[in-house]
Coordinates of C-alpha atoms in Angstrom, one line a residue:
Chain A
X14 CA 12.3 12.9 -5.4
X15 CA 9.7 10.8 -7.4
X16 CA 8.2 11.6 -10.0
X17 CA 4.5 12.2 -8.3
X18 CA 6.1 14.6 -5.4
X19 CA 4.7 17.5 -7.1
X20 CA 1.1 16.4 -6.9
X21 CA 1.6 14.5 -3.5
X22 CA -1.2 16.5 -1.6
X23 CA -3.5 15.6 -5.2
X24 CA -2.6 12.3 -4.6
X25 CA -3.5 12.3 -0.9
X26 CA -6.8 14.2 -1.1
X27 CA -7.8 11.8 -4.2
X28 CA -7.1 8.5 -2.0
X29 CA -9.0 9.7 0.7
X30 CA -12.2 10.2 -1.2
X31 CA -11.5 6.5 -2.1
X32 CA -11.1 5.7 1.5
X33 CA -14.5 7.6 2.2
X34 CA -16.6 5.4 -0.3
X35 CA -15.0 2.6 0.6
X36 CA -16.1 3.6 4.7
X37 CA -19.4 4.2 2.5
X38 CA -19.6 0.7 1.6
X39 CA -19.3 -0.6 4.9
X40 CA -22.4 1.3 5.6
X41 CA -24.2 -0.2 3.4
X42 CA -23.3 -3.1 4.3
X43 CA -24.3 -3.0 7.9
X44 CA -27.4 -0.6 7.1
X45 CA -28.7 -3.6 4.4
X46 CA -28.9 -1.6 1.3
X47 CA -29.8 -3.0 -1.4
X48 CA -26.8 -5.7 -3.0
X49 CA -27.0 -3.5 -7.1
X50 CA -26.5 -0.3 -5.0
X51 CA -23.7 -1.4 -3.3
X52 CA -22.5 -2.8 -6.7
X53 CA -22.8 0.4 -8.5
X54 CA -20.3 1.8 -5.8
X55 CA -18.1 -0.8 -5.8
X56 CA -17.7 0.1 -9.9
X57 CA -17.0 4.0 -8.8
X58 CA -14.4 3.0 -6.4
X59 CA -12.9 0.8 -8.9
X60 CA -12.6 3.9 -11.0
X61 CA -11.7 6.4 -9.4
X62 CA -8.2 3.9 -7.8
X63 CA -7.8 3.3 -11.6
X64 CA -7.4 7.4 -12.3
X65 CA -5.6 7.7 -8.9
X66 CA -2.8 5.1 -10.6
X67 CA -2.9 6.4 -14.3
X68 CA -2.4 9.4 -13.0
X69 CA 0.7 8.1 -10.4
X70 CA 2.2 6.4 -13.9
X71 CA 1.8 8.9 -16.1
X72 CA 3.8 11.4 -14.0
X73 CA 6.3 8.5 -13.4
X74 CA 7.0 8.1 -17.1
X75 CA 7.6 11.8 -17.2
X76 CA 10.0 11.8 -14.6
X77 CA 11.8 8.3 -13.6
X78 CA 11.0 6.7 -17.1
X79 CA 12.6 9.6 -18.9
X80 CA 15.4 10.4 -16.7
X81 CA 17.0 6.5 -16.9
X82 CA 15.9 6.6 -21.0
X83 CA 18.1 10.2 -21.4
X84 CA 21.0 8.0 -19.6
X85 CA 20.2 5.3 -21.5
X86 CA 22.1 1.6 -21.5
X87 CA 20.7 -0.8 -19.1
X88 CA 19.4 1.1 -16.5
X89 CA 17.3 2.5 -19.4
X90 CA 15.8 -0.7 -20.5
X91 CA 14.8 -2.0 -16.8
X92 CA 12.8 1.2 -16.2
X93 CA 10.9 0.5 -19.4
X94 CA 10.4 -3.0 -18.3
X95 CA 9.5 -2.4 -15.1
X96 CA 7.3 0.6 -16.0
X97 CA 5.3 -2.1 -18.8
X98 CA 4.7 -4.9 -16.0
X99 CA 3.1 -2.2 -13.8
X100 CA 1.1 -1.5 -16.6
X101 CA 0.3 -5.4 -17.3
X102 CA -1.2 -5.9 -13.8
X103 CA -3.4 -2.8 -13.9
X104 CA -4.8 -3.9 -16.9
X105 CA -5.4 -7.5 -15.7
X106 CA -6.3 -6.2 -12.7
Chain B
X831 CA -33.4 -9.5 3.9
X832 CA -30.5 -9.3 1.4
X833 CA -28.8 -12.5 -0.8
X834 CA -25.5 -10.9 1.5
X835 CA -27.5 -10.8 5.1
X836 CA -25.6 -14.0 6.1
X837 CA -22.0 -13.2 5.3
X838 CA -22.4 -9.6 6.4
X839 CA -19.8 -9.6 9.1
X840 CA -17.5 -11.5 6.5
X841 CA -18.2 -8.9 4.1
X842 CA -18.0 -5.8 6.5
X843 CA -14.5 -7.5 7.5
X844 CA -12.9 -7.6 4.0
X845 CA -14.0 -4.1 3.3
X846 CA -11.9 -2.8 6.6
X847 CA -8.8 -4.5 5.3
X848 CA -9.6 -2.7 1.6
X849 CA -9.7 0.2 4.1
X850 CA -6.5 -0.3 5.5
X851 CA -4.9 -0.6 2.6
X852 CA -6.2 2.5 0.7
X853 CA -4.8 4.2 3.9
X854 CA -1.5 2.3 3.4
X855 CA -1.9 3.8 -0.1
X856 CA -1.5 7.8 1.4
X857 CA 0.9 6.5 3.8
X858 CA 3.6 5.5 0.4
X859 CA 2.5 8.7 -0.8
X860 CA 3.2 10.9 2.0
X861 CA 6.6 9.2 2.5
X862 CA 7.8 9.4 -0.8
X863 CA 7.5 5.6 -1.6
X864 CA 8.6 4.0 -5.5
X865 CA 5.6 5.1 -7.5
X866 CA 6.1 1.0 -9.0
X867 CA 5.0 -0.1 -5.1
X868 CA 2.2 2.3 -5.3
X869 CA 1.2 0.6 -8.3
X870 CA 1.7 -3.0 -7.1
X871 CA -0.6 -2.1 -4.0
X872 CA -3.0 -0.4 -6.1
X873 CA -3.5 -3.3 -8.4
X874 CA -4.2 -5.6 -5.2
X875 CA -6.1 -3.0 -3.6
X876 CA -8.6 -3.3 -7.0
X877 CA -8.3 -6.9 -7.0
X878 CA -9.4 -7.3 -3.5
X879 CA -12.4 -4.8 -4.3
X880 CA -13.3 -6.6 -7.1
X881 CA -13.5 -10.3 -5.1
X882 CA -15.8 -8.2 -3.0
X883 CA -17.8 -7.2 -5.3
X884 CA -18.2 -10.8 -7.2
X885 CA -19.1 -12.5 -3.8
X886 CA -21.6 -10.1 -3.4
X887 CA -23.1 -11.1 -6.8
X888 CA -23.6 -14.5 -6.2
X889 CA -25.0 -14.3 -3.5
X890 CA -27.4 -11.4 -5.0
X891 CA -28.0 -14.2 -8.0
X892 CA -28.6 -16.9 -5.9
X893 CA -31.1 -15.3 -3.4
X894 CA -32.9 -12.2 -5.0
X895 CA -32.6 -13.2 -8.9
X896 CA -33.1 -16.5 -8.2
X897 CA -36.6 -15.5 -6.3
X898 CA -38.0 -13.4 -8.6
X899 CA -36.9 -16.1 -11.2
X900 CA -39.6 -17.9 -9.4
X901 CA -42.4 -16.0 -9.3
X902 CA -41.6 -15.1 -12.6
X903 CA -43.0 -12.6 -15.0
X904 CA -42.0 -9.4 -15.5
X905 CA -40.6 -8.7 -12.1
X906 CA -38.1 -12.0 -13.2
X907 CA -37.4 -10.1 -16.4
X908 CA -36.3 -6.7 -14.2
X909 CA -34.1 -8.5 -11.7
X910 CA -31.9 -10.1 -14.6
X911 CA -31.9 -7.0 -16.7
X912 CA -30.5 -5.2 -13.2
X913 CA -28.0 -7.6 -12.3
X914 CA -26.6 -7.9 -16.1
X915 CA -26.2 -3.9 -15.7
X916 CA -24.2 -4.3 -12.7
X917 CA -21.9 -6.9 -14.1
X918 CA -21.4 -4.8 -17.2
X919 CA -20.1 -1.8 -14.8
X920 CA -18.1 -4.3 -13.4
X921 CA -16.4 -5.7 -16.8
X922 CA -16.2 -2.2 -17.9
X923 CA -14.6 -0.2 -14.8
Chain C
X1467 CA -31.7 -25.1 -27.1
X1468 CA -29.3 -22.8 -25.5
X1469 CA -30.4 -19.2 -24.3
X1470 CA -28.6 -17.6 -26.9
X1471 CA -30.7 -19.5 -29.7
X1472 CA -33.1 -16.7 -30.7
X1473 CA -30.6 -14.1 -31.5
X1474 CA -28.0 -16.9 -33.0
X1475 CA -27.4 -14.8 -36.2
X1476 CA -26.9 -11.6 -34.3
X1477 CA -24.1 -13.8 -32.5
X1478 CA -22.5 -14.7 -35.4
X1479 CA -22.6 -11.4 -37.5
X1480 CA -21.3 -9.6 -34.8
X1481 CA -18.0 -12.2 -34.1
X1482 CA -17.5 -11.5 -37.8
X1483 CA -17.3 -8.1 -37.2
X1484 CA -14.8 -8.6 -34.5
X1485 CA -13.1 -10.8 -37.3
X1486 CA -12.8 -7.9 -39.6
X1487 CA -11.1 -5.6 -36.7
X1488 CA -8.9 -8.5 -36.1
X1489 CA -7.8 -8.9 -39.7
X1490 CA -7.8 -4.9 -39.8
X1491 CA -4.9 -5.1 -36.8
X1492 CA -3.0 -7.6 -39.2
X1493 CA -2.9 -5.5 -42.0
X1494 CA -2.4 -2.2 -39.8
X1495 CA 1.3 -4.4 -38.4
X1496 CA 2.2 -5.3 -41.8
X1497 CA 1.4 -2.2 -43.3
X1498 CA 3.9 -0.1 -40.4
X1499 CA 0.9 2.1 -38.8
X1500 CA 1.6 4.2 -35.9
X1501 CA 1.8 1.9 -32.3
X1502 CA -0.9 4.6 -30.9
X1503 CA -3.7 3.6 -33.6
X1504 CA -2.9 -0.3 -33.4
X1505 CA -3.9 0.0 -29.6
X1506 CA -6.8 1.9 -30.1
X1507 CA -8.2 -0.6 -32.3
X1508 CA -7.0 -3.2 -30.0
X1509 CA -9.0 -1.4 -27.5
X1510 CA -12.5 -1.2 -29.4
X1511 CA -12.0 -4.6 -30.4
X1512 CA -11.4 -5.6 -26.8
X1513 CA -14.7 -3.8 -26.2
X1514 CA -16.5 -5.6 -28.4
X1515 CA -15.9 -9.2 -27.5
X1516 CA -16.7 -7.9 -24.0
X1517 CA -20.4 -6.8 -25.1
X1518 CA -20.8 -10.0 -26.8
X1519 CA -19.9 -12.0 -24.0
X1520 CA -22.4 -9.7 -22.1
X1521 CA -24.9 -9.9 -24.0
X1522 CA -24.6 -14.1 -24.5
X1523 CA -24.1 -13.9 -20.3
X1524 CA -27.7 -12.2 -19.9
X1525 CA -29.8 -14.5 -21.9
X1526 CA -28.0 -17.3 -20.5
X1527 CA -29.3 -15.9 -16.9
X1528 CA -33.0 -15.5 -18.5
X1529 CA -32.6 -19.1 -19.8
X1530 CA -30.3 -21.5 -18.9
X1531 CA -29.9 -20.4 -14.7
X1532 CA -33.7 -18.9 -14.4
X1533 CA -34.9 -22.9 -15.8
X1534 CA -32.5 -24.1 -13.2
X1535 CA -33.7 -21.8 -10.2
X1536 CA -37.1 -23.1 -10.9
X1537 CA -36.6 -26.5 -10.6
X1538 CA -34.2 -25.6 -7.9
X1539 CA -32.4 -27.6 -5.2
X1540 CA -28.8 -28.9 -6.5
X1541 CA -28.6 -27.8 -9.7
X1542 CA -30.0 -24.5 -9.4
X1543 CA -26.8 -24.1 -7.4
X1544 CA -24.5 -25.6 -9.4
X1545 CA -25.8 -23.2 -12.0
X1546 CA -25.4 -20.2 -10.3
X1547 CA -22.0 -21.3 -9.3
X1548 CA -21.4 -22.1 -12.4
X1549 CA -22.5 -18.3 -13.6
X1550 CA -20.3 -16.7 -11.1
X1551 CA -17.4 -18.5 -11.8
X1552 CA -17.9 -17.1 -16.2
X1553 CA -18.3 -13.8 -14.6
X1554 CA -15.5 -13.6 -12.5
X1555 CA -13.6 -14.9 -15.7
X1556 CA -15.0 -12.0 -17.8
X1557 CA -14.0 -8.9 -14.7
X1558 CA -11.0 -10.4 -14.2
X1559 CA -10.0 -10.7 -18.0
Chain D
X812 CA 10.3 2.5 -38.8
X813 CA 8.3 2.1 -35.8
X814 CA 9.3 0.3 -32.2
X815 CA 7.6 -3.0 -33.0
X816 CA 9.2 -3.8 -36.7
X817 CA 11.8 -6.1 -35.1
X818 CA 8.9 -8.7 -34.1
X819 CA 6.8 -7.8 -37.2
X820 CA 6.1 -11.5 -37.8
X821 CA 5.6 -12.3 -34.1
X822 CA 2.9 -9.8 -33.9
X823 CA 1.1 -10.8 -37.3
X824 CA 1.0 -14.6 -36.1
X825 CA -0.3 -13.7 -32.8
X826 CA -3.1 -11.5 -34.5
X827 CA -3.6 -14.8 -36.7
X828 CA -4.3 -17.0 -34.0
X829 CA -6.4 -14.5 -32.2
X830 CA -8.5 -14.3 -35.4
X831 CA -8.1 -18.1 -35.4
X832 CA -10.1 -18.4 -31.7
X833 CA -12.9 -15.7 -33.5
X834 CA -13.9 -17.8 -36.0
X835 CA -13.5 -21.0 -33.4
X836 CA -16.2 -18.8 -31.3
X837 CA -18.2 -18.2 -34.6
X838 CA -18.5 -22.1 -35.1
X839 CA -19.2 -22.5 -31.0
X840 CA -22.3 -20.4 -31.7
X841 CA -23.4 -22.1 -35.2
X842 CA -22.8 -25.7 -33.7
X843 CA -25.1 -24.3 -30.4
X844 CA -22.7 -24.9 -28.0
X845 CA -22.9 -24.3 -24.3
X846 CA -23.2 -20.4 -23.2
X847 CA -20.5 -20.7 -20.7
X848 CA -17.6 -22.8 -22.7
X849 CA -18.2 -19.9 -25.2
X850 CA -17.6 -17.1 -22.5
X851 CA -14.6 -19.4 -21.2
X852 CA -13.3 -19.0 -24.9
X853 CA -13.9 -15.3 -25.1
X854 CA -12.3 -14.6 -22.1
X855 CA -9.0 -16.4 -23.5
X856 CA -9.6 -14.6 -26.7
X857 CA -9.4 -11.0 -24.5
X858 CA -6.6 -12.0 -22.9
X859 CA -4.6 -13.1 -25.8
X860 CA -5.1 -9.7 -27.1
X861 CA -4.5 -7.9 -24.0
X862 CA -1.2 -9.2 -24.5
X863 CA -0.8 -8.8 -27.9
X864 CA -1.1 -5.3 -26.7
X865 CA 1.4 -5.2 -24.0
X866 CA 4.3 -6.2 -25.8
X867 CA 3.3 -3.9 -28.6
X868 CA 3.0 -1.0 -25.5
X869 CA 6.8 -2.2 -24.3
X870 CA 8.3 -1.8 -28.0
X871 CA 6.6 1.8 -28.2
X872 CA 7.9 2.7 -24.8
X873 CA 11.3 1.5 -25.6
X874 CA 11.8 3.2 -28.9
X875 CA 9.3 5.9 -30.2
X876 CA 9.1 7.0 -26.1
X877 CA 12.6 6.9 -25.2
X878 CA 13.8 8.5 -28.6
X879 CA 11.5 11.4 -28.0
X880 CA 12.7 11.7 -24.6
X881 CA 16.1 12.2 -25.4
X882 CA 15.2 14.9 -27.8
X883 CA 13.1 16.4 -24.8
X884 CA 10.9 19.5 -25.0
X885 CA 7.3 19.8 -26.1
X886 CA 7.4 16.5 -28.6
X887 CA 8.7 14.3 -25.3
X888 CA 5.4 15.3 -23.2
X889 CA 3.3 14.8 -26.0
X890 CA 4.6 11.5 -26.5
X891 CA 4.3 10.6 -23.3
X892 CA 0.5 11.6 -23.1
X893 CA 0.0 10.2 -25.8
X894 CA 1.3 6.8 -24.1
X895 CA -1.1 7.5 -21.3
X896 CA -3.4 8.0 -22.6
X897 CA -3.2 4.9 -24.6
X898 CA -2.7 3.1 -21.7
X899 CA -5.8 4.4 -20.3
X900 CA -7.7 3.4 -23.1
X901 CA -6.7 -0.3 -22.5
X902 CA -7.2 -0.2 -18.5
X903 CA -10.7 1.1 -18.9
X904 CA -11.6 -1.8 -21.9

C-alpha cells in the first residue's frame, strides 16, 4: 500500500482534467487558435501536473518517508535520498 | 495563418504522446505504482509540455512578433508586451 | 547601445537588492535560523533574479530582435534563434 | 542545532560565490554587456541557488523531518507540511 492509495480516485479524477486540456490543446491546434492562447494553456496544464505531484509527494513523505525514518539505519537514509532527487527534478523540471 | 501553421501536424503529434503519457500517469495510479515512478514520469511529462510550448514560441516570435515588428508602432509595441506575458507564465508555472 | 540602456540604473539597483537577500541567506546560515525560513528566502530571491531576467529579456525583444526583424533575412533569424535559445534557458532553470 | 550545521561552511561559501556571480551580473550591466550573456549568467546564478537549496532541503529532511517522525503525532504532520509546503514554494519559483 503506497502512501497515495487513500486519495487514488483524487488522483485519477485530477489527471484526467489534465488529460482533457491537454486533448484541449490539440484542438487548438488543429482549429488555429491563436499561438498566446494556446500558451496560456500550456502554463495551466503545467500547473495543475505540478499540484497533481506535490500532492503525490507530500502524501509519500507522510507515509513511505516516515515509515523507513521510524526504522531508521540505512533503509532510512535512501528514502530520504531518493525522496530529495524526486524533488530536484520537479524543480528543474 | 499562425507562426505554428507549418509544423501543425508535428505539433498535434507531440501533444498525443503528452496524451498518452498523462494516461500512463492514471494507469501507475490505478495499479498502485512507486509514488517515485509517478514522480519521474511526471517530471518528463512537464518537460515534454514545456518543449511544446517553447517551439511554439519561436515560431510565434519569428512569424507574428516579427510582423508587427515591421509595420511597427503601437501594434509592434502590443505583440512584444503579449509574448513577454506568456513567457513570464511560462518561467513562473 | 543595448536594449536594456535606458533603464541601466534600475538594472543595477535591483541586482543589489538581490545582493542584499544574498548576503541576508549568509548571515541567516551562520547565525543557525530555522531550514524553513532560509528556503523561503531562497525562494523570493529566486523570484527576483527571474523578473530581472524578464524584464532585461523584454526590452531586448523591443530592441535588439525587433532592429534585427526589420532588417531581416539572416540575422533576423539568428536573432530570434538566438532569443529562444535564452528563453528556454530561463523555463528550464 | 539544526540539520544543515554539519556543512555550515559549505553552505556559507556556496552563498559567497552566488553573491560573487550578483555582483559579476552588476558589472555585466555597468560595462553594457550583451542582453543575452547576461540572461546566460542569471540563469547559472538560479541554478546555483536552486541547489544551494536542495542540499539544504535533504539535511532538513534527514534530521529535523525524520526526528519529528519518530516522535510521531500532531508535531510529525506539521513538520511534514511544513516540508511541502516549502517544497512547493521552490517548484513554483
Amino acid at each position: 500500500m503506497h502512501g497515495y492509495a487513500d486519495n487514488k480516485q483524487d488522483h485519477v479524477r485530477r489527471l484526467r482534467r489534465i488529460e482533457g486540456q491537454i486533448r484541449g490543446l490539440q484542438r487548438m491546434v488543429e482549429e488555429d487558435k491563436y499561438c498566446i492562447d494556446i500558451l496560456t494553456q500550456v502554463s495551466a496544464s503545467n500547473r495543475a501536473l505540478q499540484s497533481f505531484a506535490l500532492s503525490l509527494l507530500e502524501e509519500h513523505m507522510a507515509h513511505c518517508v516516515a515509515e523507513a525514518t521510524v526504522k531508521g539505519g540505512a533503509e532510512a537514509e535512501a528514502k530520504i535520498k531518493e525522496a530529495s532527487d524526486a524533488i530536484a527534478r520537479l524543480v528543474r523540471s
